Tab-separated table of C-alpha atoms and ligand atoms in Angstrom:
chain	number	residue	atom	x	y	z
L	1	UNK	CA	0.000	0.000	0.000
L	2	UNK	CA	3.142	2.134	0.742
L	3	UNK	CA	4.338	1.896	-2.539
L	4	UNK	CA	1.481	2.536	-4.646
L	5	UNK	CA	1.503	5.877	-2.206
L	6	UNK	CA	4.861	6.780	-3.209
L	7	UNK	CA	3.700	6.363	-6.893
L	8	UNK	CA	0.604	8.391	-6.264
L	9	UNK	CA	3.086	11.040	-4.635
L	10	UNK	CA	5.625	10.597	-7.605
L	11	UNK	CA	2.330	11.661	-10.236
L	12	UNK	CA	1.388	14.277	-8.760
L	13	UNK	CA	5.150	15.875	-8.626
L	14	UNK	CA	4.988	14.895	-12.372
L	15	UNK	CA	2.491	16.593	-12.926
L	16	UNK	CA	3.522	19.907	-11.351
L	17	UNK	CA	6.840	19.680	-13.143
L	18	UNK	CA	9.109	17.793	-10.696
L	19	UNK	CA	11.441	15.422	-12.718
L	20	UNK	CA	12.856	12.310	-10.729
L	21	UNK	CA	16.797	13.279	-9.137
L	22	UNK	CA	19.225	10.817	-10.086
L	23	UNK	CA	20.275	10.383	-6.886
L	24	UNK	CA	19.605	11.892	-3.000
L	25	UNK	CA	22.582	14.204	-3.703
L	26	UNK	CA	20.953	16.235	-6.504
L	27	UNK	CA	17.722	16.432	-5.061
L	28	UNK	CA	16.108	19.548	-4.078
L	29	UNK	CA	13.063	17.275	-2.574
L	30	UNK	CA	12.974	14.178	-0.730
L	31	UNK	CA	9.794	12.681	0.869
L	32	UNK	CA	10.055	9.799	3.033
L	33	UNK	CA	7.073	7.572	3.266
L	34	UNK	CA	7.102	6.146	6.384
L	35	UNK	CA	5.561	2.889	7.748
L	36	UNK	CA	4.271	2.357	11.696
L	37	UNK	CA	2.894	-1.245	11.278
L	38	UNK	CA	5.950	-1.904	13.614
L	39	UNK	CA	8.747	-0.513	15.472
L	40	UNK	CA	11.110	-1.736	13.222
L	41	UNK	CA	10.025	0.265	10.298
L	42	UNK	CA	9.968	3.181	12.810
L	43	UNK	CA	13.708	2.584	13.529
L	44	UNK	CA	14.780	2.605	9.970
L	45	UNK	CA	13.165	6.124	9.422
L	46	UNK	CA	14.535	7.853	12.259
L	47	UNK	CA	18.219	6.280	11.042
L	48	UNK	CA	17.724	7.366	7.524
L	49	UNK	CA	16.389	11.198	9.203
L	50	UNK	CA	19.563	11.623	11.054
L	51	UNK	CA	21.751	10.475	8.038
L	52	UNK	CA	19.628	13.185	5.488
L	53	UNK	CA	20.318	16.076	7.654
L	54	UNK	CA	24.060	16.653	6.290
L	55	UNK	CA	22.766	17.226	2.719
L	56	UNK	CA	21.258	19.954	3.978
L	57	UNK	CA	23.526	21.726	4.768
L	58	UNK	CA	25.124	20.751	1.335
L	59	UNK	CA	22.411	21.904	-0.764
L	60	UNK	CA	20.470	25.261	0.800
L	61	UNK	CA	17.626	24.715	-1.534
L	62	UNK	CA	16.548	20.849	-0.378
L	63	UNK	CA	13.456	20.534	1.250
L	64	UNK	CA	12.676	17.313	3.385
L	65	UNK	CA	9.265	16.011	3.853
L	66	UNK	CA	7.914	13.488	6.019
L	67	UNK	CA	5.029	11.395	4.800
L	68	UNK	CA	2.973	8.089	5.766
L	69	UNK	CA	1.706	6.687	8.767
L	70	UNK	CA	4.412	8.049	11.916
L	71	UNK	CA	4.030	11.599	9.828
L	72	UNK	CA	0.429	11.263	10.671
L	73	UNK	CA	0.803	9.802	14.142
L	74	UNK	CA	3.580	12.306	15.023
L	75	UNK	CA	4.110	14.791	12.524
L	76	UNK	CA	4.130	17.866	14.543
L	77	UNK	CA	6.472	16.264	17.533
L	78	UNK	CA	8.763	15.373	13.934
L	79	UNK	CA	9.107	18.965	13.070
L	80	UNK	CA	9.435	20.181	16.673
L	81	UNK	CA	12.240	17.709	16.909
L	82	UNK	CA	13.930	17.548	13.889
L	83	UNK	CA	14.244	21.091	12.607
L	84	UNK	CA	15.540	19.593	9.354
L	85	UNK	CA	12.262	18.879	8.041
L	86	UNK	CA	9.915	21.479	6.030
L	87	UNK	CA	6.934	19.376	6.078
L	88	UNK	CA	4.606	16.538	7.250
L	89	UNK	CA	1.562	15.268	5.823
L	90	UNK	CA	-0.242	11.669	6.393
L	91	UNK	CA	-1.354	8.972	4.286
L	92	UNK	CA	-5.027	10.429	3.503
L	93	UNK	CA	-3.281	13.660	2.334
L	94	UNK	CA	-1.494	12.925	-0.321
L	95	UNK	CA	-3.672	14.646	-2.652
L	96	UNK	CA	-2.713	17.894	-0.843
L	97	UNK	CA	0.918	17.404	-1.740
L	98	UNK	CA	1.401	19.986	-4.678
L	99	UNK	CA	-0.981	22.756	-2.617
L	100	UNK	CA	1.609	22.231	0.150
L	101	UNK	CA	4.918	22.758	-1.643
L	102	UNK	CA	3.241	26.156	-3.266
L	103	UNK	CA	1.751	27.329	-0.394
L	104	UNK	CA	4.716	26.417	2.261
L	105	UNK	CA	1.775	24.982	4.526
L	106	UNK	CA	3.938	22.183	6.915
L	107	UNK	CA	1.353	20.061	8.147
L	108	UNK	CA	-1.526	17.771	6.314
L	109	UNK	CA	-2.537	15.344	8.978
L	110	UNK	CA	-6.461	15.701	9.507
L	111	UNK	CA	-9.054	13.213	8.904
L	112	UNK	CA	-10.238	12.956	5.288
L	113	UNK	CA	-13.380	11.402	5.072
L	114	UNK	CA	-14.180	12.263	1.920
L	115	UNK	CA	-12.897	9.595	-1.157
L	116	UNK	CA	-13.546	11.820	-3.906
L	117	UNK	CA	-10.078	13.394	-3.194
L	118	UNK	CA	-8.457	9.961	-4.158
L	119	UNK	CA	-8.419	9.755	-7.514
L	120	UNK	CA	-4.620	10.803	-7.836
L	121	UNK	CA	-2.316	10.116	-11.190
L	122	UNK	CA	-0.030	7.109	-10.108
L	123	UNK	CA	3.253	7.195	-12.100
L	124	UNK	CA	4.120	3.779	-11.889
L	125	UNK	CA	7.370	1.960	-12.338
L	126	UNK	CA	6.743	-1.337	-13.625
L	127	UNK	CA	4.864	-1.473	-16.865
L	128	UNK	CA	3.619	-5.246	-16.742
L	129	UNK	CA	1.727	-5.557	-12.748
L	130	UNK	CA	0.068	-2.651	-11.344
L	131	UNK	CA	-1.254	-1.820	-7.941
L	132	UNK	CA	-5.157	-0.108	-8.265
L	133	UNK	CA	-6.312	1.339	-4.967
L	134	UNK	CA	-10.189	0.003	-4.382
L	135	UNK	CA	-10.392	1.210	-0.848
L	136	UNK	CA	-9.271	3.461	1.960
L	137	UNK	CA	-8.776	3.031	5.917
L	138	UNK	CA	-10.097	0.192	7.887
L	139	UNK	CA	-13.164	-0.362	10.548
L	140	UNK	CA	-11.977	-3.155	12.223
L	141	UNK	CA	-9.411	-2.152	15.177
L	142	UNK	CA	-7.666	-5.287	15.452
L	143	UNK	CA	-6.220	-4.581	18.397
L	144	UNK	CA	-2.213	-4.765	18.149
L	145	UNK	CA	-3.199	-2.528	14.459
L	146	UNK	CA	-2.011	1.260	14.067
L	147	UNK	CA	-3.348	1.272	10.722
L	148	UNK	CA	-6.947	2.609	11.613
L	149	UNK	CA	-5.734	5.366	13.800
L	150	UNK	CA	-3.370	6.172	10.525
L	151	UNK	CA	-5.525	5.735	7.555
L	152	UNK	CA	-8.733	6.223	8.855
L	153	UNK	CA	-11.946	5.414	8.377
L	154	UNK	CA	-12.981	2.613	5.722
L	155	UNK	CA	-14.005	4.302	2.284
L	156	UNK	CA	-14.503	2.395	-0.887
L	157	UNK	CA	-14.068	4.108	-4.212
L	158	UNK	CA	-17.197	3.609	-6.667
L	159	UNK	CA	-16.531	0.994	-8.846
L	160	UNK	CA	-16.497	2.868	-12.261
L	161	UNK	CA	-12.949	4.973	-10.878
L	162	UNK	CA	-11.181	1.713	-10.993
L	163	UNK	CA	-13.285	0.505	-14.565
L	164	UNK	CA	-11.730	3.539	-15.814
L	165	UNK	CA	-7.882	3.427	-14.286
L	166	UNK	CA	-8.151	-0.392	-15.229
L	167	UNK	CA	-9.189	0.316	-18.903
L	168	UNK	CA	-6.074	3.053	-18.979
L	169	UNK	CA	-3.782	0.892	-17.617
L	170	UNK	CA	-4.541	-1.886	-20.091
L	171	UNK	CA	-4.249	0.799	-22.818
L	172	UNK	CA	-0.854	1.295	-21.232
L	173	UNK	CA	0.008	-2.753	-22.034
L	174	UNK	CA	-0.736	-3.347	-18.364
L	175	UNK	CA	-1.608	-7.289	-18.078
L	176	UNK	CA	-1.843	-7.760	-14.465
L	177	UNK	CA	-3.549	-5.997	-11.669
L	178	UNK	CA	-3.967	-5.931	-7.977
L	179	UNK	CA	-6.833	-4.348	-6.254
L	180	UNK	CA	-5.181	-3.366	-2.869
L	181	UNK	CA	-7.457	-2.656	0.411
L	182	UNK	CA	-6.762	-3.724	4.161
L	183	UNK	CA	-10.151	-5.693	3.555
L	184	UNK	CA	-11.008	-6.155	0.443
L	185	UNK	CA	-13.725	-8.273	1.171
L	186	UNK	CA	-15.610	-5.579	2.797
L	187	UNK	CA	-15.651	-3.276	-0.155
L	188	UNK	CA	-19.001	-1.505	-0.538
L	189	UNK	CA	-19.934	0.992	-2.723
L	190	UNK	CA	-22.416	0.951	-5.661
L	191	UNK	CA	-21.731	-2.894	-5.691
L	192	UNK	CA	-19.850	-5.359	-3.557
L	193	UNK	CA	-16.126	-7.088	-3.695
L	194	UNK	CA	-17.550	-10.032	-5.912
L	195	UNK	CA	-19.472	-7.493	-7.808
L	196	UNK	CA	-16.106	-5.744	-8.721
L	197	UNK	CA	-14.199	-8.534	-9.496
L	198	UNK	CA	-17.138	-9.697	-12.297
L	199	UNK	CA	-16.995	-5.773	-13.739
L	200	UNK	CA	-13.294	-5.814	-13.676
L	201	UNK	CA	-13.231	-9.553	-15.660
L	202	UNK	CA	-14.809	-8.152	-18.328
L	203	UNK	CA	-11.727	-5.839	-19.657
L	204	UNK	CA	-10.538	-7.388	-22.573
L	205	UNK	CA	-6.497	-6.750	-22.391
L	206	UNK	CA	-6.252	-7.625	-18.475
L	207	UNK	CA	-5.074	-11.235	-18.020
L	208	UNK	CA	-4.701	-11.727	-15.016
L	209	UNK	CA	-6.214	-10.166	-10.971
L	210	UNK	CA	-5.000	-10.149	-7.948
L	211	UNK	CA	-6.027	-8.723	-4.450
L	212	UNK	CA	-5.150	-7.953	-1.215
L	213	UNK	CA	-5.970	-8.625	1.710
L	214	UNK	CA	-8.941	-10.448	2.540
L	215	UNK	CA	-10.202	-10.634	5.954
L	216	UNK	CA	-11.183	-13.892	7.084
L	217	UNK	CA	-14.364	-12.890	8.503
L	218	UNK	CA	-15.739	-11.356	5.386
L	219	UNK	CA	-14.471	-13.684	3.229
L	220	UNK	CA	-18.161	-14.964	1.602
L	221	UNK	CA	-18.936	-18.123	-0.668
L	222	UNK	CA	-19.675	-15.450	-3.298
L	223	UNK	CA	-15.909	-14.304	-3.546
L	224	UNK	CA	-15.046	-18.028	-3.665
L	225	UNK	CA	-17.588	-18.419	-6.393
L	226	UNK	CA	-15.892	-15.848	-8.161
L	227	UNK	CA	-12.114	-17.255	-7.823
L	228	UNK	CA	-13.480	-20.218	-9.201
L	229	UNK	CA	-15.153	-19.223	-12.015
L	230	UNK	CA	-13.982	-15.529	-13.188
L	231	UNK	CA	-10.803	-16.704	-16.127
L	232	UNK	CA	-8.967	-13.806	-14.852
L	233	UNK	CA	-9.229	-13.782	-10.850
L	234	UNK	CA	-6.011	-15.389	-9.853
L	235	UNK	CA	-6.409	-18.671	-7.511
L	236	UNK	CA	-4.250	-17.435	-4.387
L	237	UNK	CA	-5.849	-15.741	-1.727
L	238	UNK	CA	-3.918	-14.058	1.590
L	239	UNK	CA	-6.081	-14.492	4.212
L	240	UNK	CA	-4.036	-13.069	7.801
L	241	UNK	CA	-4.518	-16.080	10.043
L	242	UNK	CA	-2.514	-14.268	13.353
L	243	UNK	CA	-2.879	-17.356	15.548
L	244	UNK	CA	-4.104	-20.245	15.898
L	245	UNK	CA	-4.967	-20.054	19.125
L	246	UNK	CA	-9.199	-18.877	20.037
L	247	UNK	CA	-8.046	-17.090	22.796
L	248	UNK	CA	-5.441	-15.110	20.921
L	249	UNK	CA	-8.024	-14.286	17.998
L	250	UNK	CA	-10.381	-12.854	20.748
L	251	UNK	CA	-7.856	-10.476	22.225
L	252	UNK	CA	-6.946	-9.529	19.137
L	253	UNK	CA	-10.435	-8.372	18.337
L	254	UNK	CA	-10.278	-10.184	15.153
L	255	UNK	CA	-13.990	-11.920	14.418
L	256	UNK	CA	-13.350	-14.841	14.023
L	257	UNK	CA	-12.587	-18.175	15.652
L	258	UNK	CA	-9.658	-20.690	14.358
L	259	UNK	CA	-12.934	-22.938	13.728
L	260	UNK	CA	-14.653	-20.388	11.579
L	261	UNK	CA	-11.540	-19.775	9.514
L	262	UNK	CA	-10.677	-24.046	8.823
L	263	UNK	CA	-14.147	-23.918	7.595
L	264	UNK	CA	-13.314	-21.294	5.364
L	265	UNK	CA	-10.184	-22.581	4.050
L	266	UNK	CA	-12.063	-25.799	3.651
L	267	UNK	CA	-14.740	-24.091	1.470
L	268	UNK	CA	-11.558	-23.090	-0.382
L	269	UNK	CA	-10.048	-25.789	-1.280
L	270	UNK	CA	-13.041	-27.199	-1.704
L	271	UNK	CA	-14.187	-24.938	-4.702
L	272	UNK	CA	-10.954	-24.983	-6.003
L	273	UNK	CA	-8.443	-27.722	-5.106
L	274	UNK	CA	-5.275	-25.890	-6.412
L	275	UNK	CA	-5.640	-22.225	-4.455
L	276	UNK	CA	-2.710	-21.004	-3.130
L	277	UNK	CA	-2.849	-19.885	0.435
L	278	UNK	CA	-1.286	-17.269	1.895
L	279	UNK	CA	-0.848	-15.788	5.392
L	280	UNK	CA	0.085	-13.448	8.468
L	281	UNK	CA	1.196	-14.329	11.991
L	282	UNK	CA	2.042	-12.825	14.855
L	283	UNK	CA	4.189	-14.565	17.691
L	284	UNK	CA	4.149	-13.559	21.366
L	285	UNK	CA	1.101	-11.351	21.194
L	286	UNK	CA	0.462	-10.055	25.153
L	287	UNK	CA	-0.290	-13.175	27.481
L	288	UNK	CA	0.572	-15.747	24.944
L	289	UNK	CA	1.379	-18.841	26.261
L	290	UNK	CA	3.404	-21.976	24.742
L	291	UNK	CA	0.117	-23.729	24.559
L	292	UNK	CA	-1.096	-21.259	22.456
L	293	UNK	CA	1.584	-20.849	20.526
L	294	UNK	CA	1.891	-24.358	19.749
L	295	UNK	CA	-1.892	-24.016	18.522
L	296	UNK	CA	-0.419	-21.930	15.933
L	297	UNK	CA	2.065	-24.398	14.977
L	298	UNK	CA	0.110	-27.271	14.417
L	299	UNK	CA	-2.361	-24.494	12.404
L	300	UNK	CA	1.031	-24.501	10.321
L	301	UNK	CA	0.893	-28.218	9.974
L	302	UNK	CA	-3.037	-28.842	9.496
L	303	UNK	CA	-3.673	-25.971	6.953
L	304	UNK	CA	-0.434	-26.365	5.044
L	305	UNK	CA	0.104	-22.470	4.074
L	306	UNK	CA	2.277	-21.894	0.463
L	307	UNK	CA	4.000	-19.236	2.506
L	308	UNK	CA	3.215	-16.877	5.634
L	309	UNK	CA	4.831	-13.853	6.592
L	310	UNK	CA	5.091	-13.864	10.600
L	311	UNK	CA	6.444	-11.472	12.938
L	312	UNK	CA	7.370	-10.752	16.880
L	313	UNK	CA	4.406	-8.760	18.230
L	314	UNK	CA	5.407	-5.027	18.189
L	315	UNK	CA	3.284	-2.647	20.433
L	316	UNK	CA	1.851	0.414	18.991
L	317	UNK	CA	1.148	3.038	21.212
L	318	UNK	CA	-2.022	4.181	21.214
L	319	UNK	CA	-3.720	0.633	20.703
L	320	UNK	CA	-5.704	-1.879	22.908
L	321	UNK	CA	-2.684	-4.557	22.428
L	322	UNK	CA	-0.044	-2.144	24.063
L	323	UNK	CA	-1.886	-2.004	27.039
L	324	UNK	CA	-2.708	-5.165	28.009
L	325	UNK	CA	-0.835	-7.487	30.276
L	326	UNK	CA	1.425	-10.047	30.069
L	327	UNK	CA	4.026	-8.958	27.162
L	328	UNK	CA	6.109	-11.414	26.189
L	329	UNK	CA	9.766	-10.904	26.492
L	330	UNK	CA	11.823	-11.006	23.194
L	331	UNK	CA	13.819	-13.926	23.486
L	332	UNK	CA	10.581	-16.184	23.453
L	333	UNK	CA	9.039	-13.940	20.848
L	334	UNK	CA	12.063	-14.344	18.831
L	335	UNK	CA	12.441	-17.977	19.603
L	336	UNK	CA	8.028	-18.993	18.819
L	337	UNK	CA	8.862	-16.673	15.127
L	338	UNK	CA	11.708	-18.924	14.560
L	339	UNK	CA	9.461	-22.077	15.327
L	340	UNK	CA	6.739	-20.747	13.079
L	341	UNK	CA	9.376	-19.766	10.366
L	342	UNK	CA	11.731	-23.158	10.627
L	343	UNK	CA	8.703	-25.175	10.110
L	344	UNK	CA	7.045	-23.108	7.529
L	345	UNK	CA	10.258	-23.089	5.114
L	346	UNK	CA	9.704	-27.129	5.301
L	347	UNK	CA	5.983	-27.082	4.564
L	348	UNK	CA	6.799	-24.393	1.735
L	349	UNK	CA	9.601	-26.690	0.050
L	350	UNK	CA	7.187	-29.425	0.013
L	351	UNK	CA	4.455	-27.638	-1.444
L	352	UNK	CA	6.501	-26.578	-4.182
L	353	UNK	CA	8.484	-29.936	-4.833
L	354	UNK	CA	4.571	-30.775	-5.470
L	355	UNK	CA	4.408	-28.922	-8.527
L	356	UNK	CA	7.163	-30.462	-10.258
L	357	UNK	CA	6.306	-31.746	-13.387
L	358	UNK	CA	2.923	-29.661	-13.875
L	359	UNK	CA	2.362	-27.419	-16.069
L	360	UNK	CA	2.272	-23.550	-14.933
L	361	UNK	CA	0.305	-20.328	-17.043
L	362	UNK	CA	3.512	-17.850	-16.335
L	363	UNK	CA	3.465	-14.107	-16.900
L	364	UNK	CA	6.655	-12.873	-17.824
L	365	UNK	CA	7.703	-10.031	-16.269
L	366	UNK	CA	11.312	-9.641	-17.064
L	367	UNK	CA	14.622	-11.545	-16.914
L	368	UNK	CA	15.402	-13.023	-14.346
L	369	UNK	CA	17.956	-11.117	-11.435
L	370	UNK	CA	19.846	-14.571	-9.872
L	371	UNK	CA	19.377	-16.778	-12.649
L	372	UNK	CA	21.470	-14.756	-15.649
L	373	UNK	CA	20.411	-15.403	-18.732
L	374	UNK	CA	16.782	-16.729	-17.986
L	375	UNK	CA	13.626	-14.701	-17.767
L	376	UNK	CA	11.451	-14.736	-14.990
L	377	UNK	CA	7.669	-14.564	-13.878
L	378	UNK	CA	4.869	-16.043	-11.625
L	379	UNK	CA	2.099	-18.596	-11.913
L	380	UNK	CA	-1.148	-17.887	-11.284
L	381	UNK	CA	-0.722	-18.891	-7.653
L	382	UNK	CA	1.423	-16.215	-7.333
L	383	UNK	CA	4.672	-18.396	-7.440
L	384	UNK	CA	8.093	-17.303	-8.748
L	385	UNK	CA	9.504	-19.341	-11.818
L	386	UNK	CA	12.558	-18.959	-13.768
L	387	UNK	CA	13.326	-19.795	-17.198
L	388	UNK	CA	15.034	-20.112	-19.892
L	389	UNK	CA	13.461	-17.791	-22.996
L	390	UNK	CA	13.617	-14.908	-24.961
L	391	UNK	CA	13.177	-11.717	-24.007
L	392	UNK	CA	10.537	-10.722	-26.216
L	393	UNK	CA	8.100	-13.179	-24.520
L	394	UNK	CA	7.833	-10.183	-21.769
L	395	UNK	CA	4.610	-9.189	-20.689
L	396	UNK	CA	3.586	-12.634	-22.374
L	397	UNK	CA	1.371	-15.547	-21.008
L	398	UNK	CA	3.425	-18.834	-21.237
L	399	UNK	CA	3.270	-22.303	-20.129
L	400	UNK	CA	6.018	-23.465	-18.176
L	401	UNK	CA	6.811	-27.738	-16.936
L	402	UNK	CA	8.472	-27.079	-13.626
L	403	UNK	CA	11.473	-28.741	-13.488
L	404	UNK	CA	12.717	-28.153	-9.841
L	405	UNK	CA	11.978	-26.454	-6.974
L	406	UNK	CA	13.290	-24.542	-4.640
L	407	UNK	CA	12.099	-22.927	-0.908
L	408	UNK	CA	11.155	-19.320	-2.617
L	409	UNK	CA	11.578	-19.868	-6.181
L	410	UNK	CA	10.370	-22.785	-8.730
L	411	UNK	CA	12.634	-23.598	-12.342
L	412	UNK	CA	10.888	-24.782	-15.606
L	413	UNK	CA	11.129	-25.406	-18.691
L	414	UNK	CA	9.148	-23.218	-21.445
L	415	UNK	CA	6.886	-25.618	-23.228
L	416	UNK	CA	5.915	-25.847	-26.907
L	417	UNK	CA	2.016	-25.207	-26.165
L	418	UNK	CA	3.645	-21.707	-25.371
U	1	SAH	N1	-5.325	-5.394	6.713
U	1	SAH	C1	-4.534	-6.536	6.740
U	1	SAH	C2	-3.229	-6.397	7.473
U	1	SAH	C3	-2.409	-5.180	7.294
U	1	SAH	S1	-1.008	-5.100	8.346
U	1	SAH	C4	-5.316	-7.649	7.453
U	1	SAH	O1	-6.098	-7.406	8.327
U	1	SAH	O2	-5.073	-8.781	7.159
U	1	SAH	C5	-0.081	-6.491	7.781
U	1	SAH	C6	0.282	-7.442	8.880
U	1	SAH	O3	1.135	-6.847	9.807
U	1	SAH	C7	-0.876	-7.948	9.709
U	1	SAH	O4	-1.585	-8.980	9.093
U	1	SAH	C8	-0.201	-8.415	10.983
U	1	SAH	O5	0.189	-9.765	10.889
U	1	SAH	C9	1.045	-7.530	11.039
U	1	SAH	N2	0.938	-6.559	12.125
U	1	SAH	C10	0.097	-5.517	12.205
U	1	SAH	N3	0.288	-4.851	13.378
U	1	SAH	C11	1.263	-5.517	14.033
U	1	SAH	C12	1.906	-5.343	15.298
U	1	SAH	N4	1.566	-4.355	16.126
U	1	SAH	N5	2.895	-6.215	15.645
U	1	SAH	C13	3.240	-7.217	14.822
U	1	SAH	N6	2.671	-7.441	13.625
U	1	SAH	C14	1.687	-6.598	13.235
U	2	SF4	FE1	-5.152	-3.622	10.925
U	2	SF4	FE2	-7.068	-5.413	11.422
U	2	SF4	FE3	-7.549	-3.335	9.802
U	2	SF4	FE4	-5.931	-5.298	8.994
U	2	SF4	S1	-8.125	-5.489	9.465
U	2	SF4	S2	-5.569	-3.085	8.818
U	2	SF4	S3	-4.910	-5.872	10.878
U	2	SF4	S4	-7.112	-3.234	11.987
């Protein structure tokens, strides 16, 4: 979501005439976009602040500007602190980035309700996969989450804004798109998040969609109706698990118990026996006990994830989670992650060591950076192939045999049905 900011921030300088520095040196404007999901993110900011400040004094003219989530959280305690910035404005004021530089206003950090202001012109990098904002903020207060207190409140975007950037962005060559949200499943305007996905289907030059993330709780039969049977929804779904412990889910406010989401990932692979399955975790969440934590481990083992992203528990001030009792010190949040990722790498090998000798629709998206001389793309499952092949099959739809396979990557051979 951070990045498709940054390219929203990088159109609109476009647009007002900015061209992109070759490096920090020669720049007369840098933005940071910041992340607060956890403290680690904060740390690398504040390094990265310090380090900036010497170019100032190199180059009169630079302006430094603070944006994302700990700009909106803290913006004015950032400029009272560090002198060095000129201005701070949060993640539901980007559109008021231009207005700011002309009118030397320093702070942007209220409450913007209103979604007609986020329609912005993303200049994106890539020219093959593109990221297409459906939704802003988030409802649910999970409680360990910053991200309501940063983004906001939830506001979906009326479907015909994305028909349109989608029909542009095909224009473009685009062939892949992913609808981004912090609950896509939720998405309600003039139709719902099945609803979209069946408008969106219909544009000819799109191959392939993507989206994140689902919440488990909304995730409805519908939207598994619609992976199944739409030719261009991809057949991977992340679906943030957090624990597998009942207890755990409850604290963390999250709606659902580790029975209602088996049920849903049954429904899942149910419908459609090769999804790929994707999820979050969080080890040593406040009062988390080895019993629970080994609930989440043999989660690992029963559901069989095709990769997870987990980490240590970070509290964010401000939130339910960094108040309650019983925080976990970090050698046994560092030693349950380590559990969760150990086992994890095994259960990922396997899956993929499953695949070899299928045969995998790839989109190209370029050649490949370890493998020299191959290109490189992703099923539809959202798993990373390399190849050998020519360069001009780029932005193509190929079939690949996999050959081997690896922990994060798979290798294949380019077939002749290609
Ligand atoms: N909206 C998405 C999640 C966005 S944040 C969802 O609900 O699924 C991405 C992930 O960061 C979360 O799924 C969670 O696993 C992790 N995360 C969020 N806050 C965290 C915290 N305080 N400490 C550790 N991990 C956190
Ligand atoms: Fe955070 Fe929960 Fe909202 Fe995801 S659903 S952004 S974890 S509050």
């Amino acid at each position: 979501m951070n990045v498709h900011d940054s390219e929203k921030m990088a159109g609109i300088l476009k647009a007002g005439g900015y061209a992109e520095a070759a490096n920090t040196e020669d720049a007369d404007l840098i933005i940071f976009n910041t992340c607060s999901i956890r403290q680690k993110a904060e740390q690398k900011f504040r390094s990265e602040l310090g380090r900036i400040k010497l170019l100032k004094s190199k180059n009169p003219l630079l302006k430094i500007a603070v944006a994302g989530c700990i700009a909106q959280q803290r913006g004015r305690d950032i400029l009272k602190r560090s002198p060095h910035v000129d201005y701070v404005f949060g993640p539901q004021n980007i559109h008021k980035l231009s207005a700011m530089l002309t009118t030397n206003a320093m702070v942007c950090i209220e409450d913007n309700p209103e979604i007609q202001h986020t329609d912005l012109p993303a200049e994106r990098k890539e020219n093959i996969k593109a990221w297409v904002s459906i939704m802003y903020g988030c409802n649910n207060f999970c409680s360990y989450c910053i991200v309501p207190y940063t983004r906001g409140r939830e506001r979906s975007r009326p479907s015909q804004n994305m028909y349109k950037e989608i029909h542009e962005l095909a224009e473009k060559g685009f062939k892949e798109v992913t609808l981004l949200g912090q609950n896509v499943n939720s998405y309600n305007s003039d139709t719902n998040f099945p609803g979209l996905l069946r408008k969106i289907d219909t544009i000819k030059e799109v191959e392939r969609i993507r989206f994140v993330t689902s919440h488990p709780r909304d995730l409805s039969d519908e939207l598994i109706l619609c992976i199944k049977e739409l030719p261009k929804t991809c057949e991977h779904i992340h679906l943030p698990l957090q624990s597998g412990s009942g207890r755990i889910l409850k604290l963390m406010n999250r709606g659902y118990t580790y029975e209602d989401y088996l049920e849903k990932v049954r429904k899942l692979k149910e419908s459609i026996p090769h999804i790929a399955i994707t999820t979050d975790l969080i080890a040593g969440f406040p009062s988390e006990t080895d019993n629970d934590h080994s609930m989440t481990i043999k989660a690992l083992r029963s559901i069989e994830f095709d990769g997870i992203f987990a980490f240590k528990f970070s509290p964010r001030q401000g939130t339910k989670a960094a108040e309650m009792e019983g925080s976990i010190n970090e050698e046994i949040k560092s030693q349950r992650l380590n559990e969760i990722l150990g086992l994890q790498d095994d259960i990922t090998l396997r899956k993929n060591e499953a695949l070899k000798g299928t045969l995998q629709e790839v989109l190209v998206e370029g050649a490949s950076k370890k493998d020299k001389g191959k290109i490189t793309g992703r099923t539809r499952t959202n798993k990373i192939v390399n190849f050998e092949g020519d360069e001009s099959l780029i932005g193509k739809l190929v079939n690949v045999e996999i050959r081997m396979a690896m922990r994060h990557s798979l290798e294949g051979r380019l077939t002749s049905q290609s």
